[in-house]
PDB file of C-alpha atoms in Angstrom:
ATOM      1  CA  UNK A   1     -20.616 -64.436 -46.967  1.00  0.00           C
ATOM      2  CA  UNK A   2     -23.093 -66.680 -45.150  1.00  0.00           C
ATOM      3  CA  UNK A   3     -26.314 -65.480 -43.588  1.00  0.00           C
ATOM      4  CA  UNK A   4     -24.817 -65.753 -40.117  1.00  0.00           C
ATOM      5  CA  UNK A   5     -21.780 -63.718 -41.147  1.00  0.00           C
ATOM      6  CA  UNK A   6     -23.974 -60.895 -42.480  1.00  0.00           C
ATOM      7  CA  UNK A   7     -26.119 -61.021 -39.322  1.00  0.00           C
ATOM      8  CA  UNK A   8     -22.997 -60.767 -37.153  1.00  0.00           C
ATOM      9  CA  UNK A   9     -21.653 -57.711 -39.032  1.00  0.00           C
ATOM     10  CA  UNK A  10     -25.014 -55.903 -38.922  1.00  0.00           C
ATOM     11  CA  UNK A  11     -25.411 -56.669 -35.224  1.00  0.00           C
ATOM     12  CA  UNK A  12     -21.978 -55.271 -34.459  1.00  0.00           C
ATOM     13  CA  UNK A  13     -22.742 -52.127 -36.467  1.00  0.00           C
ATOM     14  CA  UNK A  14     -25.996 -51.384 -34.635  1.00  0.00           C
ATOM     15  CA  UNK A  15     -24.442 -52.216 -31.271  1.00  0.00           C
ATOM     16  CA  UNK A  16     -21.678 -49.702 -31.895  1.00  0.00           C
ATOM     17  CA  UNK A  17     -24.274 -47.088 -32.962  1.00  0.00           C
ATOM     18  CA  UNK A  18     -26.197 -47.589 -29.721  1.00  0.00           C
ATOM     19  CA  UNK A  19     -23.051 -47.344 -27.607  1.00  0.00           C
ATOM     20  CA  UNK A  20     -21.957 -44.143 -29.401  1.00  0.00           C
ATOM     21  CA  UNK A  21     -25.433 -42.656 -29.017  1.00  0.00           C
ATOM     22  CA  UNK A  22     -25.452 -43.362 -25.296  1.00  0.00           C
ATOM     23  CA  UNK A  23     -22.002 -41.827 -24.859  1.00  0.00           C
ATOM     24  CA  UNK A  24     -23.006 -38.727 -26.806  1.00  0.00           C
ATOM     25  CA  UNK A  25     -26.197 -38.397 -24.798  1.00  0.00           C
ATOM     26  CA  UNK A  26     -24.262 -38.506 -21.528  1.00  0.00           C
ATOM     27  CA  UNK A  27     -21.769 -35.921 -22.747  1.00  0.00           C
ATOM     28  CA  UNK A  28     -24.524 -33.633 -24.063  1.00  0.00           C
ATOM     29  CA  UNK A  29     -23.314 -33.573 -27.666  1.00  0.00           C
ATOM     30  CA  UNK A  30     -26.204 -35.596 -29.046  1.00  0.00           C
ATOM     31  CA  UNK A  31     -29.166 -34.935 -26.765  1.00  0.00           C
ATOM     32  CA  UNK A  32     -30.728 -31.583 -27.830  1.00  0.00           C
ATOM     33  CA  UNK A  33     -32.002 -30.782 -24.307  1.00  0.00           C
ATOM     34  CA  UNK A  34     -28.603 -31.301 -22.691  1.00  0.00           C
ATOM     35  CA  UNK A  35     -26.908 -29.414 -25.511  1.00  0.00           C
ATOM     36  CA  UNK A  36     -29.295 -26.470 -25.023  1.00  0.00           C
ATOM     37  CA  UNK A  37     -28.680 -26.509 -21.270  1.00  0.00           C
ATOM     38  CA  UNK A  38     -24.927 -26.386 -21.875  1.00  0.00           C
ATOM     39  CA  UNK A  39     -25.380 -23.490 -24.286  1.00  0.00           C
ATOM     40  CA  UNK A  40     -27.382 -21.653 -21.624  1.00  0.00           C
ATOM     41  CA  UNK A  41     -24.647 -22.367 -19.077  1.00  0.00           C
ATOM     42  CA  UNK A  42     -22.024 -20.933 -21.399  1.00  0.00           C
ATOM     43  CA  UNK A  43     -24.180 -17.843 -21.885  1.00  0.00           C
ATOM     44  CA  UNK A  44     -24.427 -17.372 -18.108  1.00  0.00           C
ATOM     45  CA  UNK A  45     -20.680 -17.853 -17.738  1.00  0.00           C
ATOM     46  CA  UNK A  46     -20.041 -15.233 -20.426  1.00  0.00           C
ATOM     47  CA  UNK A  47     -22.481 -12.863 -18.729  1.00  0.00           C
ATOM     48  CA  UNK A  48     -20.751 -13.317 -15.374  1.00  0.00           C
ATOM     49  CA  UNK A  49     -17.388 -12.701 -17.050  1.00  0.00           C
ATOM     50  CA  UNK A  50     -18.570  -9.414 -18.543  1.00  0.00           C
ATOM     51  CA  UNK A  51     -20.126  -8.361 -15.249  1.00  0.00           C
ATOM     52  CA  UNK A  52     -16.958  -9.225 -13.356  1.00  0.00           C
ATOM     53  CA  UNK A  53     -14.327  -7.843 -15.709  1.00  0.00           C
ATOM     54  CA  UNK A  54     -16.112  -5.018 -17.509  1.00  0.00           C
ATOM     55  CA  UNK A  55     -18.599  -4.129 -14.728  1.00  0.00           C
ATOM     56  CA  UNK A  56     -21.620  -4.395 -17.002  1.00  0.00           C
ATOM     57  CA  UNK A  57     -24.475  -3.561 -16.736  1.00  0.00           C
ATOM     58  CA  UNK A  58     -23.499  -1.221 -13.840  1.00  0.00           C
ATOM     59  CA  UNK A  59     -21.376   0.957 -16.121  1.00  0.00           C
ATOM     60  CA  UNK A  60     -24.341   1.538 -18.441  1.00  0.00           C
ATOM     61  CA  UNK A  61     -26.237   3.230 -15.600  1.00  0.00           C
ATOM     62  CA  UNK A  62     -23.539   5.851 -14.981  1.00  0.00           C
ATOM     63  CA  UNK A  63     -23.538   9.414 -16.342  1.00  0.00           C
ATOM     64  CA  UNK A  64     -20.563   9.807 -18.630  1.00  0.00           C
ATOM     65  CA  UNK A  65     -18.433  12.616 -20.026  1.00  0.00           C
ATOM     66  CA  UNK A  66     -16.143  13.196 -22.970  1.00  0.00           C
ATOM     67  CA  UNK A  67     -15.470  11.203 -26.136  1.00  0.00           C
ATOM     68  CA  UNK A  68     -14.362   8.142 -24.130  1.00  0.00           C
ATOM     69  CA  UNK A  69     -17.488   8.072 -21.986  1.00  0.00           C
ATOM     70  CA  UNK A  70     -15.631   8.184 -18.665  1.00  0.00           C
ATOM     71  CA  UNK A  71     -17.899   7.968 -15.592  1.00  0.00           C
ATOM     72  CA  UNK A  72     -18.806  11.291 -13.975  1.00  0.00           C
ATOM     73  CA  UNK A  73     -17.724  11.399 -10.316  1.00  0.00           C
ATOM     74  CA  UNK A  74     -19.409  13.386  -7.527  1.00  0.00           C
ATOM     75  CA  UNK A  75     -17.681  16.134  -5.578  1.00  0.00           C
ATOM     76  CA  UNK A  76     -15.716  15.380  -2.440  1.00  0.00           C
ATOM     77  CA  UNK A  77     -16.452  17.754   0.452  1.00  0.00           C
ATOM     78  CA  UNK A  78     -14.269  16.366   3.228  1.00  0.00           C
ATOM     79  CA  UNK A  79     -10.540  16.686   3.869  1.00  0.00           C
ATOM     80  CA  UNK A  80      -8.996  13.444   5.134  1.00  0.00           C
ATOM     81  CA  UNK A  81      -7.508  13.670   8.599  1.00  0.00           C
ATOM     82  CA  UNK A  82      -5.499  10.569   7.902  1.00  0.00           C
ATOM     83  CA  UNK A  83      -4.855   7.965   5.224  1.00  0.00           C
ATOM     84  CA  UNK A  84      -4.336   4.233   5.584  1.00  0.00           C
ATOM     85  CA  UNK A  85      -3.548   1.758   2.819  1.00  0.00           C
ATOM     86  CA  UNK A  86      -6.449  -0.608   2.182  1.00  0.00           C
ATOM     87  CA  UNK A  87      -4.262  -3.700   2.636  1.00  0.00           C
ATOM     88  CA  UNK A  88      -3.032  -2.498   6.038  1.00  0.00           C
ATOM     89  CA  UNK A  89      -6.453  -2.325   7.716  1.00  0.00           C
ATOM     90  CA  UNK A  90      -6.459  -3.766  11.227  1.00  0.00           C
ATOM     91  CA  UNK A  91      -9.239  -4.053  13.825  1.00  0.00           C
ATOM     92  CA  UNK A  92      -7.715  -1.153  15.766  1.00  0.00           C
ATOM     93  CA  UNK A  93      -7.362   1.102  12.679  1.00  0.00           C
ATOM     94  CA  UNK A  94      -9.301   4.339  13.159  1.00  0.00           C
ATOM     95  CA  UNK A  95     -12.376   4.435  10.939  1.00  0.00           C
ATOM     96  CA  UNK A  96     -12.098   8.244  10.877  1.00  0.00           C
ATOM     97  CA  UNK A  97      -9.359   7.909   8.263  1.00  0.00           C
ATOM     98  CA  UNK A  98      -9.627   7.738   4.482  1.00  0.00           C
ATOM     99  CA  UNK A  99      -8.417   4.634   2.716  1.00  0.00           C
ATOM    100  CA  UNK A 100      -5.851   4.931  -0.031  1.00  0.00           C
ATOM    101  CA  UNK A 101      -4.751   2.427  -2.664  1.00  0.00           C
ATOM    102  CA  UNK A 102      -1.267   3.688  -3.488  1.00  0.00           C
ATOM    103  CA  UNK A 103       0.477   0.369  -3.738  1.00  0.00           C
ATOM    104  CA  UNK A 104       1.515  -1.912  -6.581  1.00  0.00           C
ATOM    105  CA  UNK A 105      -0.867  -2.550  -9.468  1.00  0.00           C
ATOM    106  CA  UNK A 106      -0.949  -6.284  -8.813  1.00  0.00           C
ATOM    107  CA  UNK A 107      -2.298  -5.610  -5.311  1.00  0.00           C
ATOM    108  CA  UNK A 108      -5.106  -3.331  -6.451  1.00  0.00           C
ATOM    109  CA  UNK A 109      -6.053  -5.630  -9.327  1.00  0.00           C
ATOM    110  CA  UNK A 110      -8.154  -7.652  -6.879  1.00  0.00           C
ATOM    111  CA  UNK A 111     -10.306  -4.583  -6.241  1.00  0.00           C
ATOM    112  CA  UNK A 112     -11.113  -4.402  -9.930  1.00  0.00           C
ATOM    113  CA  UNK A 113     -11.895  -8.101 -10.200  1.00  0.00           C
ATOM    114  CA  UNK A 114     -14.174  -8.251  -7.154  1.00  0.00           C
ATOM    115  CA  UNK A 115     -15.122  -4.840  -5.683  1.00  0.00           C
ATOM    116  CA  UNK A 116     -18.257  -6.249  -4.027  1.00  0.00           C
ATOM    117  CA  UNK A 117     -16.037  -8.279  -1.745  1.00  0.00           C
ATOM    118  CA  UNK A 118     -14.509  -5.113  -0.259  1.00  0.00           C
ATOM    119  CA  UNK A 119     -17.135  -2.383  -0.463  1.00  0.00           C
ATOM    120  CA  UNK A 120     -18.895  -3.078   2.861  1.00  0.00           C
ATOM    121  CA  UNK A 121     -15.594  -3.184   4.742  1.00  0.00           C
ATOM    122  CA  UNK A 122     -14.325  -0.019   3.064  1.00  0.00           C
ATOM    123  CA  UNK A 123     -17.585   1.838   3.764  1.00  0.00           C
ATOM    124  CA  UNK A 124     -16.733   1.745   7.491  1.00  0.00           C
ATOM    125  CA  UNK A 125     -14.180   4.498   6.796  1.00  0.00           C
ATOM    126  CA  UNK A 126     -14.763   8.225   6.263  1.00  0.00           C
ATOM    127  CA  UNK A 127     -13.871   8.013   2.603  1.00  0.00           C
ATOM    128  CA  UNK A 128     -11.565   6.610   0.002  1.00  0.00           C
ATOM    129  CA  UNK A 129      -8.723   7.691  -2.249  1.00  0.00           C
ATOM    130  CA  UNK A 130      -9.565   5.253  -5.100  1.00  0.00           C
ATOM    131  CA  UNK A 131      -7.210   2.812  -6.854  1.00  0.00           C
ATOM    132  CA  UNK A 132      -4.746   4.673  -9.029  1.00  0.00           C
ATOM    133  CA  UNK A 133      -3.649   2.254 -11.733  1.00  0.00           C
ATOM    134  CA  UNK A 134      -0.331   3.187 -13.314  1.00  0.00           C
ATOM    135  CA  UNK A 135      -0.215   5.411 -16.383  1.00  0.00           C
ATOM    136  CA  UNK A 136       3.422   5.413 -17.430  1.00  0.00           C
ATOM    137  CA  UNK A 137       4.589   7.859 -20.064  1.00  0.00           C
ATOM    138  CA  UNK A 138       5.987   5.033 -22.204  1.00  0.00           C
ATOM    139  CA  UNK A 139       2.711   3.070 -22.147  1.00  0.00           C
ATOM    140  CA  UNK A 140       0.733   2.612 -25.324  1.00  0.00           C
ATOM    141  CA  UNK A 141      -2.229   5.056 -25.227  1.00  0.00           C
ATOM    142  CA  UNK A 142      -4.710   2.174 -25.216  1.00  0.00           C
ATOM    143  CA  UNK A 143      -3.166   0.681 -22.054  1.00  0.00           C
ATOM    144  CA  UNK A 144      -3.092   4.070 -20.342  1.00  0.00           C
ATOM    145  CA  UNK A 145      -6.739   4.732 -21.223  1.00  0.00           C
ATOM    146  CA  UNK A 146      -7.754   1.281 -19.941  1.00  0.00           C
ATOM    147  CA  UNK A 147      -6.111   2.007 -16.569  1.00  0.00           C
ATOM    148  CA  UNK A 148      -7.775   5.423 -16.419  1.00  0.00           C
ATOM    149  CA  UNK A 149     -11.140   3.831 -17.213  1.00  0.00           C
ATOM    150  CA  UNK A 150     -10.707   1.261 -14.443  1.00  0.00           C
ATOM    151  CA  UNK A 151      -9.814   3.976 -11.940  1.00  0.00           C
ATOM    152  CA  UNK A 152     -12.981   5.917 -12.759  1.00  0.00           C
ATOM    153  CA  UNK A 153     -15.294   2.887 -12.784  1.00  0.00           C
ATOM    154  CA  UNK A 154     -13.985   1.662  -9.420  1.00  0.00           C
ATOM    155  CA  UNK A 155     -14.348   5.171  -7.986  1.00  0.00           C
ATOM    156  CA  UNK A 156     -17.970   5.216  -9.183  1.00  0.00           C
ATOM    157  CA  UNK A 157     -18.636   1.792  -7.668  1.00  0.00           C
ATOM    158  CA  UNK A 158     -17.265   2.725  -4.250  1.00  0.00           C
ATOM    159  CA  UNK A 159     -19.018   6.115  -4.413  1.00  0.00           C
ATOM    160  CA  UNK A 160     -22.349   4.297  -4.202  1.00  0.00           C
ATOM    161  CA  UNK A 161     -21.580   3.439  -0.558  1.00  0.00           C
ATOM    162  CA  UNK A 162     -19.011   5.987   0.668  1.00  0.00           C
ATOM    163  CA  UNK A 163     -17.356   9.301  -0.058  1.00  0.00           C
ATOM    164  CA  UNK A 164     -14.684   9.029  -2.747  1.00  0.00           C
ATOM    165  CA  UNK A 165     -11.920  11.496  -3.528  1.00  0.00           C
ATOM    166  CA  UNK A 166     -11.873  12.343  -7.256  1.00  0.00           C
ATOM    167  CA  UNK A 167      -8.301  11.676  -8.376  1.00  0.00           C
ATOM    168  CA  UNK A 168      -6.747  13.537 -11.300  1.00  0.00           C
ATOM    169  CA  UNK A 169      -4.176  11.593 -13.299  1.00  0.00           C
ATOM    170  CA  UNK A 170      -2.344  12.248 -16.552  1.00  0.00           C
ATOM    171  CA  UNK A 171       0.689  11.029 -18.461  1.00  0.00           C
ATOM    172  CA  UNK A 172       1.791  13.218 -21.373  1.00  0.00           C
ATOM    173  CA  UNK A 173       0.091  16.274 -22.930  1.00  0.00           C
ATOM    174  CA  UNK A 174      -1.572  13.900 -25.413  1.00  0.00           C
ATOM    175  CA  UNK A 175      -3.745  12.657 -22.525  1.00  0.00           C
ATOM    176  CA  UNK A 176      -5.141  16.110 -21.658  1.00  0.00           C
ATOM    177  CA  UNK A 177      -8.122  16.019 -24.071  1.00  0.00           C
ATOM    178  CA  UNK A 178      -9.720  13.137 -22.133  1.00  0.00           C
ATOM    179  CA  UNK A 179      -7.969  12.486 -18.815  1.00  0.00           C
ATOM    180  CA  UNK A 180      -9.857  15.184 -16.847  1.00  0.00           C
ATOM    181  CA  UNK A 181     -13.288  14.311 -18.300  1.00  0.00           C
ATOM    182  CA  UNK A 182     -15.807  13.303 -15.651  1.00  0.00           C
ATOM    183  CA  UNK A 183     -13.976  14.919 -12.734  1.00  0.00           C
ATOM    184  CA  UNK A 184     -15.976  17.559 -10.816  1.00  0.00           C
ATOM    185  CA  UNK A 185     -15.078  21.240 -10.949  1.00  0.00           C
ATOM    186  CA  UNK A 186     -14.571  23.263  -7.764  1.00  0.00           C
ATOM    187  CA  UNK A 187     -14.174  20.128  -5.677  1.00  0.00           C
ATOM    188  CA  UNK A 188     -11.465  18.702  -3.475  1.00  0.00           C
ATOM    189  CA  UNK A 189      -9.203  16.815  -5.885  1.00  0.00           C
ATOM    190  CA  UNK A 190      -6.607  14.156  -5.135  1.00  0.00           C
ATOM    191  CA  UNK A 191      -3.242  14.092  -6.913  1.00  0.00           C
ATOM    192  CA  UNK A 192      -0.386  11.637  -6.462  1.00  0.00           C
ATOM    193  CA  UNK A 193       3.314  12.373  -6.886  1.00  0.00           C
ATOM    194  CA  UNK A 194       4.371   8.751  -6.331  1.00  0.00           C
ATOM    195  CA  UNK A 195       7.067   7.895  -8.872  1.00  0.00           C
ATOM    196  CA  UNK A 196       6.941  11.204 -10.774  1.00  0.00           C
ATOM    197  CA  UNK A 197       9.567  13.316  -8.981  1.00  0.00           C
ATOM    198  CA  UNK A 198      12.684  11.211  -9.523  1.00  0.00           C
ATOM    199  CA  UNK A 199      13.740  12.556 -12.913  1.00  0.00           C
ATOM    200  CA  UNK A 200      13.729  16.049 -14.340  1.00  0.00           C
ATOM    201  CA  UNK A 201      11.619  15.170 -17.391  1.00  0.00           C
ATOM    202  CA  UNK A 202       9.017  13.512 -15.173  1.00  0.00           C
ATOM    203  CA  UNK A 203       8.871  16.581 -12.941  1.00  0.00           C
ATOM    204  CA  UNK A 204       8.272  18.756 -15.984  1.00  0.00           C
ATOM    205  CA  UNK A 205       5.468  16.473 -17.187  1.00  0.00           C
ATOM    206  CA  UNK A 206       3.930  16.507 -13.715  1.00  0.00           C
ATOM    207  CA  UNK A 207       4.085  20.297 -13.493  1.00  0.00           C
ATOM    208  CA  UNK A 208       2.560  20.736 -16.946  1.00  0.00           C
ATOM    209  CA  UNK A 209      -0.278  18.315 -16.166  1.00  0.00           C
ATOM    210  CA  UNK A 210      -0.889  19.857 -12.755  1.00  0.00           C
ATOM    211  CA  UNK A 211      -1.239  23.311 -14.320  1.00  0.00           C
ATOM    212  CA  UNK A 212      -3.658  21.902 -16.895  1.00  0.00           C
ATOM    213  CA  UNK A 213      -5.674  20.233 -14.128  1.00  0.00           C
ATOM    214  CA  UNK A 214      -5.956  23.509 -12.209  1.00  0.00           C
ATOM    215  CA  UNK A 215      -7.068  25.326 -15.354  1.00  0.00           C
ATOM    216  CA  UNK A 216      -9.727  22.758 -16.280  1.00  0.00           C
ATOM    217  CA  UNK A 217     -11.080  21.798 -12.830  1.00  0.00           C
ATOM    218  CA  UNK A 218     -10.475  24.912 -10.708  1.00  0.00           C
ATOM    219  CA  UNK A 219     -10.277  22.770  -7.528  1.00  0.00           C
ATOM    220  CA  UNK A 220     -11.164  24.112  -4.081  1.00  0.00           C
ATOM    221  CA  UNK A 221      -8.299  22.177  -2.520  1.00  0.00           C
ATOM    222  CA  UNK A 222      -5.758  19.586  -3.658  1.00  0.00           C
ATOM    223  CA  UNK A 223      -4.893  16.547  -1.552  1.00  0.00           C
ATOM    224  CA  UNK A 224      -1.315  15.693  -2.486  1.00  0.00           C
ATOM    225  CA  UNK A 225      -0.099  12.175  -1.738  1.00  0.00           C
ATOM    226  CA  UNK A 226       3.543  11.164  -2.143  1.00  0.00           C
ATOM    227  CA  UNK A 227       6.729  13.207  -2.172  1.00  0.00           C
ATOM    228  CA  UNK A 228       6.394  16.951  -1.766  1.00  0.00           C
ATOM    229  CA  UNK A 229       7.630  18.786  -4.890  1.00  0.00           C
ATOM    230  CA  UNK A 230      10.426  21.278  -4.290  1.00  0.00           C
ATOM    231  CA  UNK A 231       8.883  23.626  -6.847  1.00  0.00           C
ATOM    232  CA  UNK A 232       5.872  25.839  -6.217  1.00  0.00           C
ATOM    233  CA  UNK A 233       2.531  24.460  -7.334  1.00  0.00           C
ATOM    234  CA  UNK A 234       0.021  26.788  -9.002  1.00  0.00           C
ATOM    235  CA  UNK A 235      -3.587  27.121  -7.962  1.00  0.00           C
ATOM    236  CA  UNK A 236      -5.303  26.405  -4.666  1.00  0.00           C
ATOM    237  CA  UNK A 237      -4.010  25.338  -1.282  1.00  0.00           C
ATOM    238  CA  UNK A 238      -2.584  21.832  -1.027  1.00  0.00           C
ATOM    239  CA  UNK A 239      -2.662  19.375   1.858  1.00  0.00           C
ATOM    240  CA  UNK A 240       0.261  16.982   1.790  1.00  0.00           C
ATOM    241  CA  UNK A 241       0.293  13.363   2.928  1.00  0.00           C
ATOM    242  CA  UNK A 242       3.724  11.712   2.680  1.00  0.00           C
ATOM    243  CA  UNK A 243       4.164   8.431   0.837  1.00  0.00           C
ATOM    244  CA  UNK A 244       3.406   6.002   3.626  1.00  0.00           C
ATOM    245  CA  UNK A 245       0.908   3.266   4.407  1.00  0.00           C
ATOM    246  CA  UNK A 246      -0.156   5.442   7.343  1.00  0.00           C
ATOM    247  CA  UNK A 247      -0.146   9.208   6.825  1.00  0.00           C
ATOM    248  CA  UNK A 248      -1.578  12.061   8.851  1.00  0.00           C
ATOM    249  CA  UNK A 249      -2.188  15.683   7.910  1.00  0.00           C
ATOM    250  CA  UNK A 250      -0.226  18.436   9.614  1.00  0.00           C
ATOM    251  CA  UNK A 251      -1.643  18.773  13.153  1.00  0.00           C
ATOM    252  CA  UNK A 252      -1.604  22.574  13.037  1.00  0.00           C
ATOM    253  CA  UNK A 253      -3.583  22.565   9.783  1.00  0.00           C
ATOM    254  CA  UNK A 254      -6.152  20.116  11.115  1.00  0.00           C
ATOM    255  CA  UNK A 255      -6.643  22.207  14.264  1.00  0.00           C
ATOM    256  CA  UNK A 256      -7.287  25.241  12.085  1.00  0.00           C
ATOM    257  CA  UNK A 257      -9.822  23.351   9.936  1.00  0.00           C
ATOM    258  CA  UNK A 258     -11.604  22.039  13.013  1.00  0.00           C
ATOM    259  CA  UNK A 259     -11.927  25.568  14.389  1.00  0.00           C
ATOM    260  CA  UNK A 260     -13.083  27.086  11.129  1.00  0.00           C
ATOM    261  CA  UNK A 261     -15.274  24.134  10.156  1.00  0.00           C
ATOM    262  CA  UNK A 262     -14.094  24.249   6.535  1.00  0.00           C
ATOM    263  CA  UNK A 263     -14.297  21.519   3.931  1.00  0.00           C
ATOM    264  CA  UNK A 264     -16.752  19.457   5.935  1.00  0.00           C
ATOM    265  CA  UNK A 265     -14.341  18.663   8.774  1.00  0.00           C
TER     266      UNK A 265
END
C-alpha cells in the first residue's frame, strides 16, 4: 500500500474515534463529570421513589409495635356525627363530618401514592376514617400484611394534621398475632362490615375477629360502618353508619351525646 493509502486509512480511523468520542461525551457515557451527574440523578430518583412508595424516611420516625413493626396510632376521642366519602367532597359539604375511604382499592391507591396532595384538604374536616385496603381471606399472607401496613402508615401520616379513627381489621385467625398491634386500647375504634356479611363463613370469621378485637383492645366505643349484623356483638356500645357515601348517626343518639358531652362531642 502506498504512503497516501496508509495516510488515508489512519486519517479515517482517527476521525471516527473523534466522532465517537464526541457522541459519547454528549450522551454522558464517556465524560466522567456527566456520567457522575447522571449517577447522582438516578440516586435522587431512587430516593424519591422510596419516599413516595414506601414513605421513607417518615416511617422511621414512627413508634412501632409488634414483630412487624406496625405504626402505633393515637387514641380517637370524638364520635363522628356524620361520614362522607373522600371522593364525594363538595364545597357545600359540612366540615363537621368525618371523612371515610370505604370505596374501591383502586380509588384509595392515589392516597397511598401521594398523601401530601390531600392532607391539607382533608384536615378541614373533624376527622378521618382512614383508607381500609382490602384483606381478603383468600389473599396470600404477604399481600394481606402489605395492605394492613399501608392502612397504618397512611393513618399515621394523616394523624399528623387531623384526628384519625383507629381502624381494626383482620382476615382469618392466623392474622390475630399481628393485626391488632399498634392500635390503642380503651379508645374509640372503627370497624367495617363492608363485604363480610354476605356469606355464613364470612360472618363467622367476622364475629371471631370482632371478639378477639374486643378482648385485646377493650374499646370505649366501636364505630361500625357498613351493614348492621343481625347477630349480637360482644363488648361496648356500637354506633352504626350504613354503607353509604353520606351517612349520619342516629339523631336520637347524637342528641343524647350532645347533652351528656361524652366522647368529645
